[in-house]
Amino acid sequence: MPAIQLYSTPLSGHCHRVTLLLNMLNLPFEATEAGADVRQTEEFARLNPLRQIPVLIDGEHVLTDSNAILVYLVKRYAPDSHWLPEDPLKAAEVQKWLSRAAGEVRFGPASARMVKQFSAPEAYENALKISARFLPQLDKHLENREFLATDRATIADLACYSYVATAPEGGVSLTGYPSIQRWLARIEGLPGFTPLPALPLPEIVG
Ligand SMILES: N[C@@H](CCC(=O)N[C@@H](CS)C(=O)NCC(=O)O)C(=O)O
């Protein structure tokens, strides 16, 4: 039985980024489906009192929060790799994009998708506004770069990928952002990449 267990659901972008890294590092793991019913149990609350997925269990260690899990996996299993450089400036650049994954990406395109696909009680107009401010900046940043933080793929790329790639599922168009599209395709070409299952596209409004 694999040592690593991942509580997740297939449609969650937060879980997808962790699954991507596990696959790209060739780490065997067992995925445990953790829908709303599982997250409501007291057993799950002991793993994560916020009742959120992903939760990763590695032996005696319980890890929560997708970006923290990415950091753990690289430090534990691929410490000298390109995924999270030691160089102070490069490490800071990775952290900056992890913060944007948890900020602008989460409250922009991810929020729009949650509202449109899962009727999440979040403000759709606000998600569109954040997306409209962030995506042009992201496109400009990627104009002359292959990846977000360094010249190699890092965990920052994986953290931002899932909810930017699925922006159209929240009614947010990516057609005006050619550099973003090239970056998405670059990540999709990395060995070990697996896509999120596609959801029906709503009317594009942003
Ligand atoms: N900060 C967390 C956020 C994770 C998150 O929002 N997970 C969603 C699924 S995509 C969830 O479990 N939602 C259930 C809830 O918040 O009650 C992370 O980065 O992992």
Short mmCIF file of C-alpha atoms and ligand atoms in Angstrom, two decimals:
data_model
loop_
_atom_site.label_atom_id
_atom_site.label_comp_id
_atom_site.label_asym_id
_atom_site.label_seq_id
_atom_site.Cartn_x
_atom_site.Cartn_y
_atom_site.Cartn_z
CA MET A 1 0.00 0.00 0.00
CA PRO A 2 1.42 3.45 -0.88
CA ALA A 3 2.73 5.41 2.09
CA ILE A 4 1.00 8.59 0.95
CA GLN A 5 -2.74 9.07 1.21
CA LEU A 6 -4.51 12.08 -0.35
CA TYR A 7 -8.01 13.11 0.71
CA SER A 8 -9.35 14.89 -2.36
CA THR A 9 -12.03 15.15 -5.03
CA PRO A 10 -11.34 15.04 -8.77
CA LEU A 11 -12.92 18.46 -9.53
CA SER A 12 -11.02 20.46 -6.90
CA GLY A 13 -8.23 22.64 -8.28
CA HIS A 14 -6.63 22.81 -4.83
CA CYS A 15 -6.36 19.01 -4.91
CA HIS A 16 -5.37 18.94 -8.57
CA ARG A 17 -2.17 20.92 -7.95
CA VAL A 18 -1.11 18.35 -5.32
CA THR A 19 -2.00 15.43 -7.60
CA LEU A 20 0.06 17.04 -10.37
CA LEU A 21 3.15 17.26 -8.19
CA LEU A 22 2.74 13.72 -6.84
CA ASN A 23 2.53 12.44 -10.41
CA MET A 24 5.40 14.60 -11.64
CA LEU A 25 7.60 13.38 -8.78
CA ASN A 26 6.52 9.81 -9.52
CA LEU A 27 5.34 9.33 -5.93
CA PRO A 28 2.80 6.52 -5.50
CA PHE A 29 -0.23 7.58 -3.49
CA GLU A 30 -3.74 6.49 -2.66
CA ALA A 31 -6.52 9.00 -3.33
CA THR A 32 -9.45 8.90 -0.91
CA GLU A 33 -12.59 10.61 -2.20
CA ALA A 34 -13.58 13.23 0.38
CA GLY A 35 -16.82 14.88 -0.70
CA ALA A 36 -18.98 17.06 1.56
CA ASP A 37 -20.29 14.03 3.49
CA VAL A 38 -16.78 12.89 4.44
CA ARG A 39 -15.66 16.44 5.32
CA GLN A 40 -18.56 16.72 7.79
CA THR A 41 -17.39 13.76 9.87
CA GLU A 42 -15.59 14.24 13.18
CA GLU A 43 -12.88 11.90 11.93
CA PHE A 44 -12.13 14.31 9.06
CA ALA A 45 -12.30 17.37 11.36
CA ARG A 46 -9.50 15.83 13.40
CA LEU A 47 -7.37 15.83 10.23
CA ASN A 48 -8.32 19.37 9.22
CA PRO A 49 -10.48 21.46 11.57
CA LEU A 50 -11.27 23.73 8.58
CA ARG A 51 -12.90 20.65 6.97
CA GLN A 52 -11.17 21.41 3.67
CA ILE A 53 -9.38 19.24 1.15
CA PRO A 54 -6.68 18.47 0.19
CA VAL A 55 -5.32 16.64 3.22
CA LEU A 56 -2.20 14.57 2.70
CA ILE A 57 -1.11 11.86 5.11
CA ASP A 58 2.46 10.65 4.90
CA GLY A 59 3.08 8.07 7.60
CA GLU A 60 2.59 9.89 10.92
CA HIS A 61 2.41 13.34 9.28
CA VAL A 62 -0.87 15.06 8.45
CA LEU A 63 -0.52 17.99 6.05
CA THR A 64 -3.24 20.47 5.12
CA ASP A 65 -3.43 23.39 2.68
CA SER A 66 -2.41 22.74 -0.89
CA ASN A 67 0.54 25.14 -1.12
CA ALA A 68 1.98 23.90 2.18
CA ILE A 69 1.64 20.34 0.88
CA LEU A 70 3.55 21.27 -2.29
CA VAL A 71 6.38 22.72 -0.19
CA TYR A 72 6.45 19.61 2.00
CA LEU A 73 6.57 17.19 -0.92
CA VAL A 74 9.49 18.97 -2.59
CA LYS A 75 11.47 19.45 0.63
CA ARG A 76 10.88 15.83 1.59
CA TYR A 77 11.20 14.01 -1.74
CA ALA A 78 12.96 16.31 -4.25
CA PRO A 79 14.99 18.77 -2.15
CA ASP A 80 17.56 19.74 -4.77
CA SER A 81 15.16 19.99 -7.66
CA HIS A 82 13.95 22.90 -9.78
CA TRP A 83 10.52 22.70 -8.14
CA LEU A 84 11.52 24.92 -5.18
CA PRO A 85 14.94 26.57 -5.49
CA GLU A 86 17.09 27.43 -2.47
CA ASP A 87 18.40 30.68 -3.96
CA PRO A 88 16.88 33.51 -1.85
CA LEU A 89 15.55 35.58 -4.75
CA LYS A 90 14.19 32.59 -6.64
CA ALA A 91 12.57 31.21 -3.47
CA ALA A 92 10.96 34.61 -2.86
CA GLU A 93 9.65 34.65 -6.43
CA VAL A 94 8.11 31.18 -5.93
CA GLN A 95 6.50 32.35 -2.68
CA LYS A 96 5.09 35.43 -4.41
CA TRP A 97 3.25 33.27 -6.94
CA LEU A 98 2.07 30.85 -4.25
CA SER A 99 0.53 33.88 -2.54
CA ARG A 100 -1.12 34.92 -5.78
CA ALA A 101 -2.48 31.40 -6.20
CA ALA A 102 -4.08 31.76 -2.75
CA GLY A 103 -5.11 35.38 -3.44
CA GLU A 104 -5.93 36.65 -6.92
CA VAL A 105 -6.35 33.20 -8.49
CA ARG A 106 -8.51 31.84 -5.64
CA PHE A 107 -10.73 34.91 -5.41
CA GLY A 108 -10.78 35.60 -9.17
CA PRO A 109 -11.13 32.69 -11.63
CA ALA A 110 -11.50 29.98 -8.97
CA SER A 111 -14.31 31.85 -7.25
CA ALA A 112 -16.10 32.44 -10.58
CA ARG A 113 -15.91 28.69 -11.30
CA MET A 114 -17.16 27.80 -7.82
CA VAL A 115 -20.18 30.09 -8.26
CA LYS A 116 -21.04 28.92 -11.79
CA GLN A 117 -20.40 25.21 -11.34
CA PHE A 118 -21.13 24.57 -7.66
CA SER A 119 -23.40 27.50 -6.69
CA ALA A 120 -20.87 28.64 -4.06
CA PRO A 121 -22.14 31.57 -1.97
CA GLU A 122 -19.49 33.99 -3.24
CA ALA A 123 -19.82 37.32 -5.06
CA TYR A 124 -19.62 36.57 -8.79
CA GLU A 125 -19.16 40.21 -9.85
CA ASN A 126 -16.23 40.54 -7.48
CA ALA A 127 -14.63 37.38 -8.90
CA LEU A 128 -14.98 38.82 -12.42
CA LYS A 129 -13.42 42.13 -11.30
CA ILE A 130 -10.43 40.39 -9.69
CA SER A 131 -9.97 38.19 -12.79
CA ALA A 132 -10.13 41.21 -15.11
CA ARG A 133 -7.41 42.95 -13.11
CA PHE A 134 -5.18 39.91 -12.61
CA LEU A 135 -5.23 38.02 -15.92
CA PRO A 136 -3.79 40.87 -18.05
CA GLN A 137 -0.92 41.21 -15.52
CA LEU A 138 -0.32 37.48 -15.62
CA ASP A 139 -0.33 37.51 -19.43
CA LYS A 140 2.17 40.38 -19.49
CA HIS A 141 4.41 38.61 -16.95
CA LEU A 142 4.49 35.52 -19.17
CA GLU A 143 5.16 37.42 -22.40
CA ASN A 144 8.91 36.70 -22.29
CA ARG A 145 8.98 33.85 -19.77
CA GLU A 146 8.36 30.13 -19.97
CA PHE A 147 7.38 29.72 -16.31
CA LEU A 148 6.18 32.00 -13.51
CA ALA A 149 9.07 32.18 -11.06
CA THR A 150 12.28 30.87 -12.67
CA ASP A 151 13.33 29.48 -16.05
CA ARG A 152 12.16 26.01 -14.93
CA ALA A 153 8.78 24.78 -13.71
CA THR A 154 8.27 25.35 -9.98
CA ILE A 155 5.48 24.58 -7.53
CA ALA A 156 4.26 28.14 -8.23
CA ASP A 157 3.30 27.07 -11.76
CA LEU A 158 1.35 24.08 -10.46
CA ALA A 159 -0.34 26.17 -7.75
CA CYS A 160 -1.57 28.73 -10.28
CA TYR A 161 -2.29 26.31 -13.15
CA SER A 162 -5.48 24.50 -12.14
CA TYR A 163 -7.78 27.48 -11.55
CA VAL A 164 -6.36 29.57 -14.40
CA ALA A 165 -6.80 26.66 -16.85
CA THR A 166 -10.43 26.21 -15.76
CA ALA A 167 -11.31 29.93 -15.80
CA PRO A 168 -13.71 29.43 -18.77
CA GLU A 169 -15.74 27.02 -16.58
CA GLY A 170 -16.49 30.08 -14.46
CA GLY A 171 -17.44 32.21 -17.46
CA VAL A 172 -14.02 33.91 -17.60
CA SER A 173 -12.52 33.89 -21.10
CA LEU A 174 -8.81 33.27 -21.76
CA THR A 175 -8.98 34.06 -25.48
CA GLY A 176 -7.38 37.49 -25.10
CA TYR A 177 -4.36 36.08 -23.25
CA PRO A 178 -1.99 34.30 -25.68
CA SER A 179 0.94 34.16 -23.25
CA ILE A 180 -1.22 32.52 -20.58
CA GLN A 181 -2.42 30.00 -23.14
CA ARG A 182 1.15 29.12 -24.15
CA TRP A 183 2.10 28.74 -20.46
CA LEU A 184 -0.88 26.43 -19.81
CA ALA A 185 0.15 24.29 -22.79
CA ARG A 186 3.74 24.18 -21.49
CA ILE A 187 2.55 22.80 -18.13
CA GLU A 188 0.26 20.33 -19.90
CA GLY A 189 3.37 19.07 -21.74
CA LEU A 190 5.30 18.27 -18.55
CA PRO A 191 5.81 14.53 -17.91
CA GLY A 192 3.20 13.24 -15.47
CA PHE A 193 0.58 15.89 -16.31
CA THR A 194 -3.03 14.79 -15.90
CA PRO A 195 -5.96 17.14 -16.61
CA LEU A 196 -8.88 18.04 -14.40
CA PRO A 197 -12.13 16.48 -15.67
CA ALA A 198 -13.84 19.02 -17.97
CA LEU A 199 -17.06 20.71 -16.84
CA PRO A 200 -19.69 22.23 -19.16
CA LEU A 201 -18.81 25.80 -20.19
CA PRO A 202 -21.28 28.47 -19.12
CA GLU A 203 -21.81 31.67 -21.08
CA ILE A 204 -18.60 33.73 -21.10
CA VAL A 205 -19.21 36.97 -19.24
CA GLY A 206 -15.74 38.15 -18.23
N1 LIG B 1 -6.35 26.93 1.76
C1 LIG B 1 -6.84 25.68 1.31
C2 LIG B 1 -8.17 25.85 0.59
C3 LIG B 1 -8.73 24.51 0.17
C4 LIG B 1 -10.18 24.58 -0.26
O1 LIG B 1 -10.81 25.65 -0.32
N2 LIG B 1 -10.72 23.40 -0.52
C5 LIG B 1 -12.09 23.30 -0.91
C6 LIG B 1 -12.23 22.34 -2.08
S1 LIG B 1 -11.53 23.06 -3.54
C7 LIG B 1 -12.88 22.73 0.24
O2 LIG B 1 -12.47 21.79 0.88
N3 LIG B 1 -14.03 23.34 0.52
C8 LIG B 1 -14.89 22.91 1.56
C9 LIG B 1 -15.09 23.95 2.61
O3 LIG B 1 -14.41 24.98 2.60
O4 LIG B 1 -15.95 23.71 3.46
C10 LIG B 1 -5.81 24.99 0.40
O5 LIG B 1 -5.03 25.68 -0.26
O6 LIG B 1 -5.79 23.76 0.37
#
